CSV table of C-alpha atoms in Angstrom, one decimal:
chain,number,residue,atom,x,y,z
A,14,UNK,CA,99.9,108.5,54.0
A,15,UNK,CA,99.5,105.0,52.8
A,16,UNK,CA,101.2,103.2,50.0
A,17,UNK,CA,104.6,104.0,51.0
A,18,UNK,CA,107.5,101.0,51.6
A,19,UNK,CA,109.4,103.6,54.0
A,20,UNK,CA,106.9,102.8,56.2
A,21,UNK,CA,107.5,98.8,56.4
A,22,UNK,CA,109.8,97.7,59.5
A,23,UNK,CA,111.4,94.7,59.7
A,24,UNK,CA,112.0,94.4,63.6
A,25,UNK,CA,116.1,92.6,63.8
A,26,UNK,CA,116.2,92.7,67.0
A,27,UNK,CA,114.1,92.8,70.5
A,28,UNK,CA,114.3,92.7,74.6
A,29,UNK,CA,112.3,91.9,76.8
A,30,UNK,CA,112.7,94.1,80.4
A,31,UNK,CA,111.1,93.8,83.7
A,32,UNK,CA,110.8,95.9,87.0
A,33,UNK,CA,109.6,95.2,90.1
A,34,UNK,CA,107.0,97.4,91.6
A,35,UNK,CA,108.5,97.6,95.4
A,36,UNK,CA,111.2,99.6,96.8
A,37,UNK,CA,113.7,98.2,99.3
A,38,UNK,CA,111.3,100.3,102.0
A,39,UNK,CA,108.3,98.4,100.8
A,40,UNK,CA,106.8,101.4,99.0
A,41,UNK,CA,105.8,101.1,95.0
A,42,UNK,CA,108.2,102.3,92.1
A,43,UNK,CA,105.9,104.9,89.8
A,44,UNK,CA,106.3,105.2,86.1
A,45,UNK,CA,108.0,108.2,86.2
A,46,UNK,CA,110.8,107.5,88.7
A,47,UNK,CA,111.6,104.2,86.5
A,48,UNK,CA,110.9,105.6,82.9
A,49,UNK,CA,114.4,105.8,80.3
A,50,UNK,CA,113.9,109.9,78.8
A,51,UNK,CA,113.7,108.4,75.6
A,52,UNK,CA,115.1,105.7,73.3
A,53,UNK,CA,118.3,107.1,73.8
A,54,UNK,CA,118.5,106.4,77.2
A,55,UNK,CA,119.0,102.5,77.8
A,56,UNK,CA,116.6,100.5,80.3
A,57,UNK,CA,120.5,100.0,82.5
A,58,UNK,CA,121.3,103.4,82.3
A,59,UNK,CA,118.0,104.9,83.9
A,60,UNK,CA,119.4,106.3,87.3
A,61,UNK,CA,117.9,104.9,90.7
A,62,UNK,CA,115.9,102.8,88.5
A,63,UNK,CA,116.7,98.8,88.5
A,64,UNK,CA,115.8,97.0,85.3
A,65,UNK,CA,115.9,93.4,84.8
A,66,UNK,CA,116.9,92.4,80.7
A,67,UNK,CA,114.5,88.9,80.6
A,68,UNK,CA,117.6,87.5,78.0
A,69,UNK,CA,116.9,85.5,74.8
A,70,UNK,CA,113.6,85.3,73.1
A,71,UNK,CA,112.5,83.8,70.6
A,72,UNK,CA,111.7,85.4,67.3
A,73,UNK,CA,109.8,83.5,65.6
A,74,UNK,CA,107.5,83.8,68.3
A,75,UNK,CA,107.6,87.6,68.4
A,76,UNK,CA,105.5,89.5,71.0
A,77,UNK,CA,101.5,88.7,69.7
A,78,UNK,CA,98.9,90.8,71.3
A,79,UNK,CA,95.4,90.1,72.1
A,80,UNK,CA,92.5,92.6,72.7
A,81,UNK,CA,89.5,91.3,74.0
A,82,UNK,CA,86.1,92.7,75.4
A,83,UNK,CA,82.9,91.6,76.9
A,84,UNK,CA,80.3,92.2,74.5
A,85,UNK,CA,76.7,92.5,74.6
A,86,UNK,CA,74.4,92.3,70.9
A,87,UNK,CA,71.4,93.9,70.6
A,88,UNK,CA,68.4,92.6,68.2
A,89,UNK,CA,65.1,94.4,66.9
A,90,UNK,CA,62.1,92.2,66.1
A,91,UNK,CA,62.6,91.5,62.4
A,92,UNK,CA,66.2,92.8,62.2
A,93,UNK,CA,68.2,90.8,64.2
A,94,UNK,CA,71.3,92.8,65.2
A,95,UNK,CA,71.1,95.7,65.2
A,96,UNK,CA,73.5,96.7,68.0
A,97,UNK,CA,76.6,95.8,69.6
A,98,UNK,CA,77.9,97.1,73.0
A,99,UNK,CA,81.8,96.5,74.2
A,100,UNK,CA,83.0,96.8,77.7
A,101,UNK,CA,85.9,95.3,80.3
A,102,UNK,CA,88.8,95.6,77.7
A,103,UNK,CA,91.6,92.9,78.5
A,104,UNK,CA,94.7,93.4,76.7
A,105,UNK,CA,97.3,90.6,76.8
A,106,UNK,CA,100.6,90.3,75.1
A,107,UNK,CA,102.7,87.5,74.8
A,108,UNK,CA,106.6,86.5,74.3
A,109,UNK,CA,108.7,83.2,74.6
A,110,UNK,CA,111.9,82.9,76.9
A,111,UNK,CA,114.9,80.9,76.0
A,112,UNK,CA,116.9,81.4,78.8
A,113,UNK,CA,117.0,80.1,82.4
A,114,UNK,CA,117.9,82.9,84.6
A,115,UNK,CA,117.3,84.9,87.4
A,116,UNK,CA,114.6,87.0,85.8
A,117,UNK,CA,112.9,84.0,84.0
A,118,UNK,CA,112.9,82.1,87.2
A,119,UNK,CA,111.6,84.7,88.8
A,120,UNK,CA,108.6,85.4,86.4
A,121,UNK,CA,107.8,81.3,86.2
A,122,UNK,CA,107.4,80.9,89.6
A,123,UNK,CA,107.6,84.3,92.2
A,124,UNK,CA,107.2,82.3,95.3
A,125,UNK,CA,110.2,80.1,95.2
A,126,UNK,CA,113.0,79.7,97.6
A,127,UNK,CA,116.8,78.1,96.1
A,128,UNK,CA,115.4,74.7,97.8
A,129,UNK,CA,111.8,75.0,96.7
A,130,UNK,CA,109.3,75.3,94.2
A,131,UNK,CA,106.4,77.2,96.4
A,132,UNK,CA,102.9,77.9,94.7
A,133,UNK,CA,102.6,81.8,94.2
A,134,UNK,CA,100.2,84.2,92.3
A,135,UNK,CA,101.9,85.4,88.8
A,136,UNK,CA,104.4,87.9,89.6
A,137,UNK,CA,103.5,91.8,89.2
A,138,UNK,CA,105.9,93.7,87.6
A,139,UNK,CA,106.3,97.0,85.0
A,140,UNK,CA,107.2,95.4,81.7
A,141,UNK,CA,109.1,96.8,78.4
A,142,UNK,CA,108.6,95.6,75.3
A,143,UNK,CA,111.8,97.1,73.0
A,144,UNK,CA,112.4,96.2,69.4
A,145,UNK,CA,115.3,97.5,66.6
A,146,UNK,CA,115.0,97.9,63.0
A,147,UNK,CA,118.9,97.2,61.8
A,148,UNK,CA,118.9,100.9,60.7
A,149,UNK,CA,118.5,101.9,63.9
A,150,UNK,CA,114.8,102.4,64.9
A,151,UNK,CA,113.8,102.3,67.9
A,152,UNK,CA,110.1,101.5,69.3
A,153,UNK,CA,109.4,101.0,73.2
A,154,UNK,CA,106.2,99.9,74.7
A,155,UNK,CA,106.1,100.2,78.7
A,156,UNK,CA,103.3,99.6,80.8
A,157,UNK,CA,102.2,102.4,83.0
A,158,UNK,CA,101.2,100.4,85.8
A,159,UNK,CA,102.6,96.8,87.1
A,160,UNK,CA,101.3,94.0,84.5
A,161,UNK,CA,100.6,90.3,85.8
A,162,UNK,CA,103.2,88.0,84.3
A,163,UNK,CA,101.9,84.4,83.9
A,164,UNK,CA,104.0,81.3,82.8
A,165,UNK,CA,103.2,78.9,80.5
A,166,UNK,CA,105.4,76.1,81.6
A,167,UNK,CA,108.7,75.3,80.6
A,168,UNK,CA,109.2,72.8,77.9
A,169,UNK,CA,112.4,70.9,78.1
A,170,UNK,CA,113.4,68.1,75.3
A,171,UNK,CA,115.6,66.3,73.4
A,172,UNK,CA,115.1,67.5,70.2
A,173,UNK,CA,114.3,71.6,70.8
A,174,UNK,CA,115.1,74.2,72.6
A,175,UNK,CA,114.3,74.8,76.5
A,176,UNK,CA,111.6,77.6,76.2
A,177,UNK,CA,108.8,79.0,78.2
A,178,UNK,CA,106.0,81.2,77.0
A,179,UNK,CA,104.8,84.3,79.4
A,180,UNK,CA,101.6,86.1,79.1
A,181,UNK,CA,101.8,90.1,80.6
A,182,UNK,CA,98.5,91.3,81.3
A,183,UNK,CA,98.8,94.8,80.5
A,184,UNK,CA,96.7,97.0,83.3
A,185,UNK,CA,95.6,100.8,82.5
A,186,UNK,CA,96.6,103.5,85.1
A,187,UNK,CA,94.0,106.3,86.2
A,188,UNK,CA,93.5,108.2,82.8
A,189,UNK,CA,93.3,104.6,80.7
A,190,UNK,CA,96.9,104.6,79.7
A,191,UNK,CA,98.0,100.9,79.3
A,192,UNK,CA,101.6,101.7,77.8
A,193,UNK,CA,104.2,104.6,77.4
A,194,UNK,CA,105.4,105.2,74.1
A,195,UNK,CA,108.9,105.5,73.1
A,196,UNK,CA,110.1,105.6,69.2
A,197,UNK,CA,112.8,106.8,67.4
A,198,UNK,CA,111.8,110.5,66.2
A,199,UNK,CA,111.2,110.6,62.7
A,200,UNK,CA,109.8,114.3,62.4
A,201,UNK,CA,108.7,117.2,64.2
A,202,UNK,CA,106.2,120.1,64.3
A,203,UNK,CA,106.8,123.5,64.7
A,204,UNK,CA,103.7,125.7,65.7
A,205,UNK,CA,102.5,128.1,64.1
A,206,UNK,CA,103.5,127.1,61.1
A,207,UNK,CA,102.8,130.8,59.5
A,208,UNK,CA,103.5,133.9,61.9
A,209,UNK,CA,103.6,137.7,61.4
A,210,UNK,CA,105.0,140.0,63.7
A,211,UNK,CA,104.6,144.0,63.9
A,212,UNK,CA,107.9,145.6,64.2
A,213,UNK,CA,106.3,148.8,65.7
A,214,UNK,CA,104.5,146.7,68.4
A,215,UNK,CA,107.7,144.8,68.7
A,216,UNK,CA,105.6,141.8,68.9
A,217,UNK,CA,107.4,138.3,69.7
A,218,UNK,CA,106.3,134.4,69.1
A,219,UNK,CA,107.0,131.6,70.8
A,220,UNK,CA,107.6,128.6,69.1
A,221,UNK,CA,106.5,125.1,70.2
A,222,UNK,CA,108.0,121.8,68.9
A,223,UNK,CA,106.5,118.1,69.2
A,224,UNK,CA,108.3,115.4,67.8
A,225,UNK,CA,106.5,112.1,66.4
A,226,UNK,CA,106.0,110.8,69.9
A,227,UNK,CA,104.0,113.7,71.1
A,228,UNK,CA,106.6,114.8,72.9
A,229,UNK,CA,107.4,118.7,73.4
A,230,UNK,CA,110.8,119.1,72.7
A,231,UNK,CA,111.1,123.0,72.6
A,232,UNK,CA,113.9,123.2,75.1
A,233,UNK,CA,116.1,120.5,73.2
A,234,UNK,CA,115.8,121.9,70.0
A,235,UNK,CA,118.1,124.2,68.1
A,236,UNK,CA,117.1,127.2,65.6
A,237,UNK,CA,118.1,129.1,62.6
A,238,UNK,CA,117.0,132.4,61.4
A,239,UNK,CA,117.5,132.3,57.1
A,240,UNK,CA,117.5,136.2,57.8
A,241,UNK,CA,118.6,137.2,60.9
A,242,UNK,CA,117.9,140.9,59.6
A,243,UNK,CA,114.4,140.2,59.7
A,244,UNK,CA,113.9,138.4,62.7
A,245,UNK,CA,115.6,136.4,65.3
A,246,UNK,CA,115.4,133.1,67.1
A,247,UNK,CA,116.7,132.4,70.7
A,248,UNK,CA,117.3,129.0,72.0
A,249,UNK,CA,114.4,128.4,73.5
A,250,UNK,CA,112.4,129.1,70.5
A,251,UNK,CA,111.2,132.9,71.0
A,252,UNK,CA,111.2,134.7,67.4
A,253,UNK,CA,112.1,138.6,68.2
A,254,UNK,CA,111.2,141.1,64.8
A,255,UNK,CA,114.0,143.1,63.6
A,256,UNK,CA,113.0,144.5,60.7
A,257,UNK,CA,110.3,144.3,57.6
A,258,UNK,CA,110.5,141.6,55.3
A,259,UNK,CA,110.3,137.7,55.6
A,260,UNK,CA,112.5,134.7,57.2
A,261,UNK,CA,112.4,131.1,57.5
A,262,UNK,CA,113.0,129.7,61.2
A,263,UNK,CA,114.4,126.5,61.1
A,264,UNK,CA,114.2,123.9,64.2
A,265,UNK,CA,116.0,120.6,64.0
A,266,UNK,CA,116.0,117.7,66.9
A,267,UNK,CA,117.4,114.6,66.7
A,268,UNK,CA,118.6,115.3,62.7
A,269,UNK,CA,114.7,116.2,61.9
A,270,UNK,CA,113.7,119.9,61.2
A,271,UNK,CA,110.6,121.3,60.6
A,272,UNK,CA,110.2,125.5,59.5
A,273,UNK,CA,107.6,128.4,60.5
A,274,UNK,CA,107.6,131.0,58.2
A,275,UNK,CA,107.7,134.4,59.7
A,276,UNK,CA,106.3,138.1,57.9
A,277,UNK,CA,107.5,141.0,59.9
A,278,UNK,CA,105.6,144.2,59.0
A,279,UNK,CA,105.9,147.6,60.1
């Protein structure tokens, strides 16, 4: 629903993290062996995994994004257009590095020994974008597949900071996913929403529950019959009759609850 200032984010803070898509053994990292479970889980903390933090960025700069297509116009004779076709999307997003490190060096200029600066193709990495509200939101953009990482050249003066811009051409895996999602959960669904149960047929219902990244969190939640006399609710979610009347099954995740109202009838 628009209108609504709760919606506005002010982003305080933001990362930058790499990884790089071969093992030791030569083999390529996939998404789901390098993935954090969710914005509580830090890019260091993800086990077997080996994230890279890029270091200071610049925020002025912030992380623009450019979406682009080949397009095609069509015209009929005393029209003019009439028609446009788009196809090829590129999607490109940018971000400015202040520091000189390992990573940064790495991403200018992949080929390069400690004695030499060697011509190489821009490096090929998985790439998180991660930025913080001062409240504590949380939103995460990873790329499914490695992205291209190209320099812009470092600019060194006497007047401004050292600083180099990257480009990350972002690269869509097999079903035309270009990033993973990861946000801080701001509410969840709990289907149905509306259930009735027949005490003689000692039906059951299982409820499901999706939080605001799409994410089935079922397992994770935690329930609360208002009238355990009526019905009950497991752990897992599965609503067992008891006797006739109504009750309100809460679930809550991550301090956000969402009800199903449940009619048992005889």
């Amino acid at each position: 629903m628009g209108g609504q200032p709760l919606n506005v984010d002010i982003w305080d803070n933001a990362d930058v993290w790499i990884h790089r898509r071969l093992k030791q053994n030569g083999t390529p990292w996939t998404l789901d062996e390098i993935k954090p479970s969710g914005v509580g889980e830090g890019f260091d903390e993800v086990a077997g995994a080996d994230w890279e933090l890029v270091g200071l960025l610049n925020g002025e700069a912030g992380f623009p994004e450019e979406v682009s297509f080949d397009e095609s116009s069509y015209n009929a004779w005393g029209y003019g257009e009439i028609l446009k076709s788009f196809r090829n999307r590129k999607l490109e997003r940018k971000f400015t590095a202040l520091e000189r490190n390992a990573v940064t060096s790495y991403l200018e200029s992949p080929g390069d020994t400690q004695q030499y600066v060697i011509d190489a193709k821009p490096a090929r990495v998985f790439i998180a974008f991660e930025t913080r509200t001062d409240d504590g939101k949380v939103k995460r953009r990873i790329s499914t597949v490695p992205a291209t990482v190209k320099s812009g050249g470092r600019t060194d003066n006497e007047q401004d900071m050292a600083s180099v811009e990257y480009t990350a051409s972002i690269f869509p895996d097999s079903q035309k996913r270009r990033f993973l999602k990861q946000e801080t959960v701001t509410g969840i669904t709990v289907a149905p929403a509306v259930a009735e149960l027949d005490l003689s047929e000692v039906e059951t219902q299982q409820l499901v529950v999706t939080d605001t990244n799409g994410t089935v969190v079922t397992g994770t939640a935690t329930y609360v019959s208002s009238t355990p006399a009526v019905a009950t609710v497991s752990g897992g979610g599965l609503v067992t009759p008891v006797g006739v009347g109504t009750t309100t099954i809460t679930a809550t995740f991550q301090g956000v609850t969402d009800t199903c109202v449940v009619t048992v009838v005889a």
